[in-house]
Amino acid sequence: MKFYESHYEDYIDSIKENNLHPELKTVLDNLPKTIAEFGNMIIYGPTGIGKYSQALNILQKYSASNLKYDKKITTQTEKQDYTYHISDVHYEVDMALLGCNSKILWRDVYMQIVDIITVKNDKSGIIVCKNFHMIHAELLDIFYSYMQQHSASICIRFIIITEHVSFIPNNIIQSCNIINLRRPTRKQYSMVINSRFDYDFINRQNHTTNGNILNAINVNEIVNCKEVKSFAIIKDGKIPKDIFNVICDNVIEEMKNHNKLSFVGFRDAIYDMLIYNLDITECIWYILYYFVQNEKMRDADVSDILDRCYMFLKYYNNNYRPIYHLESILFYFITKIYHYE
């Protein structure tokens, strides 16, 4: 089996082999027969749990070719070109790649999709918006206007794939059916390992560690199910860290050295989160999880911190300087952890 899926069929085959979300079978069985009756949909959940695969599994029901048709279309503008995938039934737009001119580029992409649907026999299609949690704020403000039906001659529906829904305006939420996908269990991850990799590797690891390698799986540390893979043993015995861990660990170290905290150095560490475009919600949770697991917080403080996190998530990115909100919440963590109040 290929490590990374490259065609729609590969994703569908992966679900047939290992469906990490069997709870969606009822949803699939009760889907309407036509796109016109389909309605809009939001699929949300943690990163790397198969949201896109499940979206394709839903789309397959409306595809005459079972998603065997795969083509790339390019929208050309004065400032940039944008290429996206289409099938006989849907059109994929990655909201994270629209850039700073997202309003203009999205309008051009949307109008091109409308032109394509207009010449189709059934005059219907579904726009799949990937990484919707990374949409530009200016485009989000007007996005609902594109979801409203503008022409009686064509039918356009939306499937929004996102990691969070709290930032989405109520008018969009109320016009969509919402599907929440949970993180797979340890048993399900073990099932993926058993089906994807040679047992010889598993047996060699069991012999080396004198235990079951599957017991070493930490569900909370798996960011993407495709990361459950074998790799050559590194000399120092450590799994290489990705940039997310490096940056968040730097922030944690700065917070631990609160007595010698440099405001400039701390701000630089925080800025790295923005420079590398990390998921701020995941960063905050990673930092908070570390201090809770290491018993650096009193139980009474955890409730106060979660209340403050709610306010942080509400106002973050609604200010012209998001660094202010990041600094504010992290300094609040420090005051609670080390009892500066």
mmCIF file of C-alpha atoms in Angstrom:
data_model
loop_
_atom_site.group_PDB
_atom_site.id
_atom_site.type_symbol
_atom_site.label_atom_id
_atom_site.label_comp_id
_atom_site.label_asym_id
_atom_site.label_seq_id
_atom_site.Cartn_x
_atom_site.Cartn_y
_atom_site.Cartn_z
ATOM 1 C CA MET A 1 0.000 0.000 0.000
ATOM 2 C CA LYS A 2 1.291 3.485 -0.787
ATOM 3 C CA PHE A 3 2.212 5.566 2.258
ATOM 4 C CA TYR A 4 0.515 8.722 1.006
ATOM 5 C CA GLU A 5 -2.741 8.680 -0.927
ATOM 6 C CA SER A 6 -2.492 10.555 -4.214
ATOM 7 C CA HIS A 7 -5.891 9.987 -5.843
ATOM 8 C CA TYR A 8 -9.451 10.048 -4.601
ATOM 9 C CA GLU A 9 -9.673 6.282 -5.027
ATOM 10 C CA ASP A 10 -6.729 5.779 -2.673
ATOM 11 C CA TYR A 11 -8.531 7.618 0.115
ATOM 12 C CA ILE A 12 -11.689 5.588 -0.461
ATOM 13 C CA ASP A 13 -9.685 2.337 -0.451
ATOM 14 C CA SER A 14 -8.059 3.383 2.833
ATOM 15 C CA ILE A 15 -11.487 3.796 4.415
ATOM 16 C CA LYS A 16 -12.600 0.405 3.119
ATOM 17 C CA GLU A 17 -9.479 -1.157 4.613
ATOM 18 C CA ASN A 18 -9.504 0.726 7.928
ATOM 19 C CA ASN A 19 -12.486 2.940 8.676
ATOM 20 C CA LEU A 20 -11.546 4.993 11.731
ATOM 21 C CA HIS A 21 -15.043 6.468 11.946
ATOM 22 C CA PRO A 22 -17.606 3.653 11.651
ATOM 23 C CA GLU A 23 -20.100 5.869 13.494
ATOM 24 C CA LEU A 24 -20.667 7.728 10.204
ATOM 25 C CA LYS A 25 -22.277 4.697 8.569
ATOM 26 C CA THR A 26 -25.717 5.886 9.706
ATOM 27 C CA VAL A 27 -25.051 9.321 8.209
ATOM 28 C CA LEU A 28 -23.975 7.789 4.892
ATOM 29 C CA ASP A 29 -27.005 5.512 4.761
ATOM 30 C CA ASN A 30 -29.375 8.442 5.304
ATOM 31 C CA LEU A 31 -27.859 10.848 2.785
ATOM 32 C CA PRO A 32 -30.335 12.239 0.231
ATOM 33 C CA LYS A 33 -30.194 10.924 -3.313
ATOM 34 C CA THR A 34 -29.442 14.202 -5.086
ATOM 35 C CA ILE A 35 -27.104 17.139 -4.517
ATOM 36 C CA ALA A 36 -30.086 19.509 -4.540
ATOM 37 C CA GLU A 37 -31.420 17.761 -1.425
ATOM 38 C CA PHE A 38 -27.971 17.415 0.140
ATOM 39 C CA GLY A 39 -27.650 20.754 1.942
ATOM 40 C CA ASN A 40 -24.397 22.216 3.246
ATOM 41 C CA MET A 41 -22.154 20.356 5.682
ATOM 42 C CA ILE A 42 -19.401 21.098 8.194
ATOM 43 C CA ILE A 43 -16.985 18.296 9.114
ATOM 44 C CA TYR A 44 -14.758 19.197 12.040
ATOM 45 C CA GLY A 45 -12.370 17.522 14.456
ATOM 46 C CA PRO A 46 -8.681 17.334 15.447
ATOM 47 C CA THR A 47 -5.961 17.402 12.825
ATOM 48 C CA GLY A 48 -5.093 14.249 10.917
ATOM 49 C CA ILE A 49 -8.072 12.072 11.894
ATOM 50 C CA GLY A 50 -9.447 11.529 8.385
ATOM 51 C CA LYS A 51 -11.882 14.413 7.860
ATOM 52 C CA TYR A 52 -10.949 14.763 4.186
ATOM 53 C CA SER A 53 -11.201 11.003 3.629
ATOM 54 C CA GLN A 54 -14.688 10.938 5.129
ATOM 55 C CA ALA A 55 -15.709 13.901 2.970
ATOM 56 C CA LEU A 56 -14.628 11.977 -0.132
ATOM 57 C CA ASN A 57 -16.527 8.943 1.118
ATOM 58 C CA ILE A 58 -19.659 11.115 1.264
ATOM 59 C CA LEU A 59 -19.005 12.622 -2.168
ATOM 60 C CA GLN A 60 -18.599 9.189 -3.731
ATOM 61 C CA LYS A 61 -22.328 8.604 -3.318
ATOM 62 C CA TYR A 62 -23.048 11.442 -5.770
ATOM 63 C CA SER A 63 -20.263 10.661 -8.243
ATOM 64 C CA ALA A 64 -21.209 8.760 -11.395
ATOM 65 C CA SER A 65 -17.555 7.733 -11.810
ATOM 66 C CA ASN A 66 -17.031 6.830 -8.124
ATOM 67 C CA LEU A 67 -14.485 9.679 -7.987
ATOM 68 C CA LYS A 68 -12.302 8.122 -10.675
ATOM 69 C CA TYR A 69 -12.381 11.452 -12.544
ATOM 70 C CA ASP A 70 -9.591 13.695 -11.242
ATOM 71 C CA LYS A 71 -8.468 16.874 -12.957
ATOM 72 C CA LYS A 72 -6.620 20.086 -12.121
ATOM 73 C CA ILE A 73 -7.988 23.524 -12.973
ATOM 74 C CA THR A 74 -6.025 26.784 -12.782
ATOM 75 C CA THR A 75 -7.471 30.199 -12.032
ATOM 76 C CA GLN A 76 -5.252 32.984 -13.335
ATOM 77 C CA THR A 77 -5.214 36.442 -11.778
ATOM 78 C CA GLU A 78 -2.926 39.429 -12.133
ATOM 79 C CA LYS A 79 -1.099 38.670 -8.892
ATOM 80 C CA GLN A 80 -1.090 34.878 -8.695
ATOM 81 C CA ASP A 81 -2.322 31.635 -10.207
ATOM 82 C CA TYR A 82 -4.271 29.124 -8.146
ATOM 83 C CA THR A 83 -4.580 25.448 -9.099
ATOM 84 C CA TYR A 84 -7.201 23.196 -7.541
ATOM 85 C CA HIS A 85 -8.551 19.667 -8.005
ATOM 86 C CA ILE A 86 -11.986 18.816 -9.339
ATOM 87 C CA SER A 87 -13.935 15.632 -9.951
ATOM 88 C CA ASP A 88 -17.179 15.041 -11.792
ATOM 89 C CA VAL A 89 -19.083 16.130 -8.691
ATOM 90 C CA HIS A 90 -16.909 18.396 -6.511
ATOM 91 C CA TYR A 91 -14.336 21.205 -6.498
ATOM 92 C CA GLU A 92 -11.607 21.463 -3.846
ATOM 93 C CA VAL A 93 -10.409 24.818 -2.559
ATOM 94 C CA ASP A 94 -7.709 24.963 0.126
ATOM 95 C CA MET A 95 -8.530 28.094 2.104
ATOM 96 C CA ALA A 96 -5.025 28.167 3.597
ATOM 97 C CA LEU A 97 -3.461 28.724 0.169
ATOM 98 C CA LEU A 98 -5.536 31.688 -0.986
ATOM 99 C CA GLY A 99 -3.039 34.145 0.487
ATOM 100 C CA CYS A 100 -3.436 37.830 1.368
ATOM 101 C CA ASN A 101 -5.669 38.578 -1.613
ATOM 102 C CA SER A 102 -8.043 35.800 -0.633
ATOM 103 C CA LYS A 103 -11.229 37.820 -1.265
ATOM 104 C CA ILE A 104 -10.315 38.544 -4.885
ATOM 105 C CA LEU A 105 -8.876 35.101 -5.593
ATOM 106 C CA TRP A 106 -11.841 33.312 -4.002
ATOM 107 C CA ARG A 107 -14.267 35.365 -6.094
ATOM 108 C CA ASP A 108 -12.421 34.390 -9.291
ATOM 109 C CA VAL A 109 -12.271 30.712 -8.283
ATOM 110 C CA TYR A 110 -15.952 30.714 -7.312
ATOM 111 C CA MET A 111 -17.030 32.312 -10.598
ATOM 112 C CA GLN A 112 -14.949 29.791 -12.549
ATOM 113 C CA ILE A 113 -16.671 26.959 -10.677
ATOM 114 C CA VAL A 114 -20.064 28.533 -11.445
ATOM 115 C CA ASP A 115 -19.154 28.610 -15.150
ATOM 116 C CA ILE A 116 -18.173 24.921 -15.058
ATOM 117 C CA ILE A 117 -21.383 23.896 -13.280
ATOM 118 C CA THR A 118 -23.505 25.954 -15.679
ATOM 119 C CA VAL A 119 -22.431 23.846 -18.674
ATOM 120 C CA LYS A 120 -22.936 20.504 -16.893
ATOM 121 C CA ASN A 121 -26.002 18.406 -17.623
ATOM 122 C CA ASP A 122 -27.221 18.218 -14.022
ATOM 123 C CA LYS A 123 -26.051 21.788 -13.249
ATOM 124 C CA SER A 124 -25.037 20.914 -9.698
ATOM 125 C CA GLY A 125 -21.802 20.594 -7.751
ATOM 126 C CA ILE A 126 -20.234 20.628 -4.298
ATOM 127 C CA ILE A 127 -17.423 22.959 -3.255
ATOM 128 C CA VAL A 128 -15.136 21.383 -0.642
ATOM 129 C CA CYS A 129 -13.430 24.060 1.474
ATOM 130 C CA LYS A 130 -10.355 22.483 3.059
ATOM 131 C CA ASN A 131 -8.541 24.022 6.063
ATOM 132 C CA PHE A 132 -11.426 26.386 6.678
ATOM 133 C CA HIS A 133 -9.973 27.241 10.104
ATOM 134 C CA MET A 134 -7.162 29.052 8.235
ATOM 135 C CA ILE A 135 -9.481 31.275 6.198
ATOM 136 C CA HIS A 136 -8.609 34.975 6.094
ATOM 137 C CA ALA A 137 -10.806 37.079 8.384
ATOM 138 C CA GLU A 138 -11.884 39.411 5.565
ATOM 139 C CA LEU A 139 -13.091 36.491 3.447
ATOM 140 C CA LEU A 140 -14.844 34.884 6.415
ATOM 141 C CA ASP A 141 -16.920 38.032 6.898
ATOM 142 C CA ILE A 142 -18.456 37.717 3.422
ATOM 143 C CA PHE A 143 -18.321 33.947 2.946
ATOM 144 C CA TYR A 144 -21.990 33.391 3.769
ATOM 145 C CA SER A 145 -23.011 35.552 0.805
ATOM 146 C CA TYR A 146 -21.433 32.932 -1.481
ATOM 147 C CA MET A 147 -23.342 30.136 0.238
ATOM 148 C CA GLN A 148 -26.681 31.735 -0.537
ATOM 149 C CA GLN A 149 -28.331 30.465 -3.707
ATOM 150 C CA HIS A 150 -28.012 33.176 -6.369
ATOM 151 C CA SER A 151 -29.416 31.364 -9.377
ATOM 152 C CA ALA A 152 -32.334 29.010 -9.818
ATOM 153 C CA SER A 153 -30.642 27.368 -12.809
ATOM 154 C CA ILE A 154 -27.717 25.848 -10.873
ATOM 155 C CA CYS A 155 -27.266 24.189 -7.478
ATOM 156 C CA ILE A 156 -24.077 24.651 -5.423
ATOM 157 C CA ARG A 157 -23.541 23.030 -2.037
ATOM 158 C CA PHE A 158 -20.620 23.337 0.382
ATOM 159 C CA ILE A 159 -18.659 20.880 2.515
ATOM 160 C CA ILE A 160 -16.505 22.783 5.003
ATOM 161 C CA ILE A 161 -13.579 20.881 6.543
ATOM 162 C CA THR A 162 -12.176 22.531 9.649
ATOM 163 C CA GLU A 163 -10.482 21.790 12.951
ATOM 164 C CA HIS A 164 -12.631 24.270 14.905
ATOM 165 C CA VAL A 165 -16.097 25.766 14.630
ATOM 166 C CA SER A 166 -16.111 28.439 17.339
ATOM 167 C CA PHE A 167 -14.845 31.112 14.918
ATOM 168 C CA ILE A 168 -17.483 30.410 12.251
ATOM 169 C CA PRO A 169 -20.332 32.981 12.112
ATOM 170 C CA ASN A 170 -23.777 31.839 13.210
ATOM 171 C CA ASN A 171 -25.331 32.329 9.772
ATOM 172 C CA ILE A 172 -22.921 29.754 8.317
ATOM 173 C CA ILE A 173 -23.389 27.360 11.246
ATOM 174 C CA GLN A 174 -27.171 27.520 10.975
ATOM 175 C CA SER A 175 -27.120 26.768 7.242
ATOM 176 C CA CYS A 176 -25.057 23.574 7.623
ATOM 177 C CA ASN A 177 -25.387 20.074 8.982
ATOM 178 C CA ILE A 178 -22.513 19.582 11.442
ATOM 179 C CA ILE A 179 -20.523 16.356 11.803
ATOM 180 C CA ASN A 180 -18.024 16.097 14.657
ATOM 181 C CA LEU A 181 -15.286 13.485 14.212
ATOM 182 C CA ARG A 182 -13.519 12.312 17.351
ATOM 183 C CA ARG A 183 -9.880 11.295 17.641
ATOM 184 C CA PRO A 184 -9.442 7.548 16.970
ATOM 185 C CA THR A 185 -8.760 5.269 19.926
ATOM 186 C CA ARG A 186 -5.520 3.447 20.707
ATOM 187 C CA LYS A 187 -7.093 0.242 19.409
ATOM 188 C CA GLN A 188 -7.927 1.856 16.070
ATOM 189 C CA TYR A 189 -4.393 3.223 15.657
ATOM 190 C CA SER A 190 -3.081 -0.267 16.421
ATOM 191 C CA MET A 191 -5.339 -1.610 13.692
ATOM 192 C CA VAL A 192 -3.798 0.843 11.202
ATOM 193 C CA ILE A 193 -0.281 -0.255 12.161
ATOM 194 C CA ASN A 194 -1.132 -3.929 11.807
ATOM 195 C CA SER A 195 -2.574 -3.434 8.329
ATOM 196 C CA ARG A 196 0.051 -1.038 6.960
ATOM 197 C CA PHE A 197 3.376 -2.490 8.059
ATOM 198 C CA ASP A 198 5.264 -5.726 7.838
ATOM 199 C CA TYR A 199 4.958 -7.839 10.972
ATOM 200 C CA ASP A 200 8.690 -8.550 10.762
ATOM 201 C CA PHE A 201 9.376 -4.981 11.885
ATOM 202 C CA ILE A 202 6.858 -5.261 14.740
ATOM 203 C CA ASN A 203 8.341 -8.585 15.867
ATOM 204 C CA ARG A 204 11.888 -7.214 15.822
ATOM 205 C CA GLN A 205 10.797 -4.252 17.915
ATOM 206 C CA ASN A 206 8.962 -6.523 20.354
ATOM 207 C CA HIS A 207 12.092 -8.634 20.751
ATOM 208 C CA THR A 208 14.245 -5.550 21.319
ATOM 209 C CA THR A 209 11.946 -3.882 23.826
ATOM 210 C CA ASN A 210 10.739 -7.116 25.481
ATOM 211 C CA GLY A 211 7.183 -5.912 25.163
ATOM 212 C CA ASN A 212 4.359 -5.154 22.823
ATOM 213 C CA ILE A 213 5.305 -2.175 20.646
ATOM 214 C CA LEU A 214 1.620 -1.311 20.270
ATOM 215 C CA ASN A 215 1.476 -0.431 23.972
ATOM 216 C CA ALA A 216 3.886 2.432 23.296
ATOM 217 C CA ILE A 217 1.280 4.344 21.290
ATOM 218 C CA ASN A 218 0.294 7.604 22.957
ATOM 219 C CA VAL A 219 -2.957 8.707 21.320
ATOM 220 C CA ASN A 220 -2.600 12.286 22.593
ATOM 221 C CA GLU A 221 0.780 12.688 20.856
ATOM 222 C CA ILE A 222 -0.394 11.505 17.424
ATOM 223 C CA VAL A 223 -0.997 14.585 15.307
ATOM 224 C CA ASN A 224 -1.685 12.772 12.044
ATOM 225 C CA CYS A 225 -2.557 9.109 11.559
ATOM 226 C CA LYS A 226 -0.147 9.044 8.597
ATOM 227 C CA GLU A 227 2.648 9.595 11.135
ATOM 228 C CA VAL A 228 2.035 6.100 12.515
ATOM 229 C CA LYS A 229 4.871 4.557 10.559
ATOM 230 C CA SER A 230 8.145 2.692 10.843
ATOM 231 C CA PHE A 231 11.495 4.427 10.509
ATOM 232 C CA ALA A 232 15.161 3.569 10.809
ATOM 233 C CA ILE A 233 16.332 3.524 14.443
ATOM 234 C CA ILE A 234 18.212 6.739 15.239
ATOM 235 C CA LYS A 235 21.536 6.457 17.058
ATOM 236 C CA ASP A 236 20.544 8.563 20.045
ATOM 237 C CA GLY A 237 17.253 6.690 20.297
ATOM 238 C CA LYS A 238 15.107 9.792 20.007
ATOM 239 C CA ILE A 239 12.376 10.536 17.496
ATOM 240 C CA PRO A 240 13.227 13.789 15.686
ATOM 241 C CA LYS A 241 11.015 16.649 16.807
ATOM 242 C CA ASP A 242 9.051 18.721 14.351
ATOM 243 C CA ILE A 243 8.974 22.512 14.383
ATOM 244 C CA PHE A 244 5.785 22.552 16.468
ATOM 245 C CA ASN A 245 7.472 20.766 19.385
ATOM 246 C CA VAL A 246 10.659 22.822 19.094
ATOM 247 C CA ILE A 247 8.873 26.184 19.239
ATOM 248 C CA CYS A 248 6.395 25.219 21.967
ATOM 249 C CA ASP A 249 9.177 23.661 24.063
ATOM 250 C CA ASN A 250 11.150 26.910 23.751
ATOM 251 C CA VAL A 251 8.166 28.854 25.084
ATOM 252 C CA ILE A 252 7.806 26.377 27.955
ATOM 253 C CA GLU A 253 11.499 26.745 28.846
ATOM 254 C CA GLU A 254 11.131 30.522 28.888
ATOM 255 C CA MET A 255 8.139 30.194 31.213
ATOM 256 C CA LYS A 256 9.984 27.776 33.515
ATOM 257 C CA ASN A 257 12.829 30.284 33.887
ATOM 258 C CA HIS A 258 10.411 32.969 35.049
ATOM 259 C CA ASN A 259 12.906 34.455 37.516
ATOM 260 C CA LYS A 260 15.286 35.286 34.669
ATOM 261 C CA LEU A 261 12.628 35.924 32.050
ATOM 262 C CA SER A 262 13.704 38.260 29.260
ATOM 263 C CA PHE A 263 10.712 40.076 27.820
ATOM 264 C CA VAL A 264 12.457 40.446 24.457
ATOM 265 C CA GLY A 265 13.487 36.788 24.328
ATOM 266 C CA PHE A 266 10.039 35.648 25.443
ATOM 267 C CA ARG A 267 8.370 37.766 22.770
ATOM 268 C CA ASP A 268 10.725 36.321 20.117
ATOM 269 C CA ALA A 269 9.765 32.795 21.208
ATOM 270 C CA ILE A 270 6.077 33.716 20.957
ATOM 271 C CA TYR A 271 6.578 35.362 17.562
ATOM 272 C CA ASP A 272 7.962 32.051 16.249
ATOM 273 C CA MET A 273 4.448 30.609 16.605
ATOM 274 C CA LEU A 274 3.161 33.251 14.201
ATOM 275 C CA ILE A 275 6.156 33.163 11.847
ATOM 276 C CA TYR A 276 5.841 29.407 11.307
ATOM 277 C CA ASN A 277 2.035 29.663 11.095
ATOM 278 C CA LEU A 278 1.431 27.168 13.886
ATOM 279 C CA ASP A 279 -2.057 26.364 15.091
ATOM 280 C CA ILE A 280 -2.275 28.708 18.084
ATOM 281 C CA THR A 281 -5.051 26.702 19.727
ATOM 282 C CA GLU A 282 -2.895 23.567 19.617
ATOM 283 C CA CYS A 283 0.095 25.530 20.946
ATOM 284 C CA ILE A 284 -1.857 26.857 23.935
ATOM 285 C CA TRP A 285 -3.199 23.389 24.696
ATOM 286 C CA TYR A 286 0.290 21.826 24.381
ATOM 287 C CA ILE A 287 1.759 24.355 26.839
ATOM 288 C CA LEU A 288 -1.132 24.049 29.275
ATOM 289 C CA TYR A 289 -1.049 20.234 29.071
ATOM 290 C CA TYR A 290 2.663 20.226 29.958
ATOM 291 C CA PHE A 291 2.217 22.200 33.171
ATOM 292 C CA VAL A 292 -0.870 20.233 34.224
ATOM 293 C CA GLN A 293 0.865 16.886 33.635
ATOM 294 C CA ASN A 294 3.901 18.038 35.616
ATOM 295 C CA GLU A 295 1.643 19.159 38.477
ATOM 296 C CA LYS A 296 2.715 22.784 38.259
ATOM 297 C CA MET A 297 -0.841 24.042 38.697
ATOM 298 C CA ARG A 298 -3.253 23.881 41.573
ATOM 299 C CA ASP A 299 -6.653 22.395 40.844
ATOM 300 C CA ALA A 300 -8.312 25.675 41.765
ATOM 301 C CA ASP A 301 -6.206 27.533 39.180
ATOM 302 C CA VAL A 302 -7.072 25.229 36.294
ATOM 303 C CA SER A 303 -10.679 26.424 36.224
ATOM 304 C CA ASP A 304 -9.587 30.085 36.173
ATOM 305 C CA ILE A 305 -7.112 29.379 33.383
ATOM 306 C CA LEU A 306 -9.735 27.626 31.259
ATOM 307 C CA ASP A 307 -12.074 30.596 31.716
ATOM 308 C CA ARG A 308 -9.308 32.931 30.567
ATOM 309 C CA CYS A 309 -8.554 30.617 27.611
ATOM 310 C CA TYR A 310 -12.177 30.935 26.539
ATOM 311 C CA MET A 311 -11.851 34.716 26.437
ATOM 312 C CA PHE A 312 -8.505 34.425 24.657
ATOM 313 C CA LEU A 313 -9.948 32.230 21.905
ATOM 314 C CA LYS A 314 -12.886 34.596 21.556
ATOM 315 C CA TYR A 315 -10.767 37.696 20.997
ATOM 316 C CA TYR A 316 -7.651 36.222 19.382
ATOM 317 C CA ASN A 317 -7.187 37.330 15.784
ATOM 318 C CA ASN A 318 -10.026 39.836 16.106
ATOM 319 C CA ASN A 319 -7.436 42.422 17.068
ATOM 320 C CA TYR A 320 -4.973 44.046 14.715
ATOM 321 C CA ARG A 321 -2.138 42.719 16.926
ATOM 322 C CA PRO A 322 -2.637 39.011 17.769
ATOM 323 C CA ILE A 323 0.733 39.027 19.558
ATOM 324 C CA TYR A 324 -0.923 41.072 22.320
ATOM 325 C CA HIS A 325 -3.433 38.303 23.058
ATOM 326 C CA LEU A 326 -0.725 35.629 22.985
ATOM 327 C CA GLU A 327 1.486 37.526 25.405
ATOM 328 C CA SER A 328 -1.484 38.226 27.658
ATOM 329 C CA ILE A 329 -2.590 34.594 27.994
ATOM 330 C CA LEU A 330 0.947 33.247 28.478
ATOM 331 C CA PHE A 331 1.804 35.838 31.126
ATOM 332 C CA TYR A 332 -1.461 34.915 32.826
ATOM 333 C CA PHE A 333 -0.274 31.282 32.841
ATOM 334 C CA ILE A 334 2.947 32.396 34.539
ATOM 335 C CA THR A 335 1.134 34.381 37.234
ATOM 336 C CA LYS A 336 -1.083 31.397 38.030
ATOM 337 C CA ILE A 337 1.639 28.730 37.884
ATOM 338 C CA TYR A 338 4.087 30.607 40.095
ATOM 339 C CA HIS A 339 1.481 32.370 42.278
ATOM 340 C CA TYR A 340 2.389 35.963 41.504
ATOM 341 C CA GLU A 341 -1.099 37.162 42.364
#
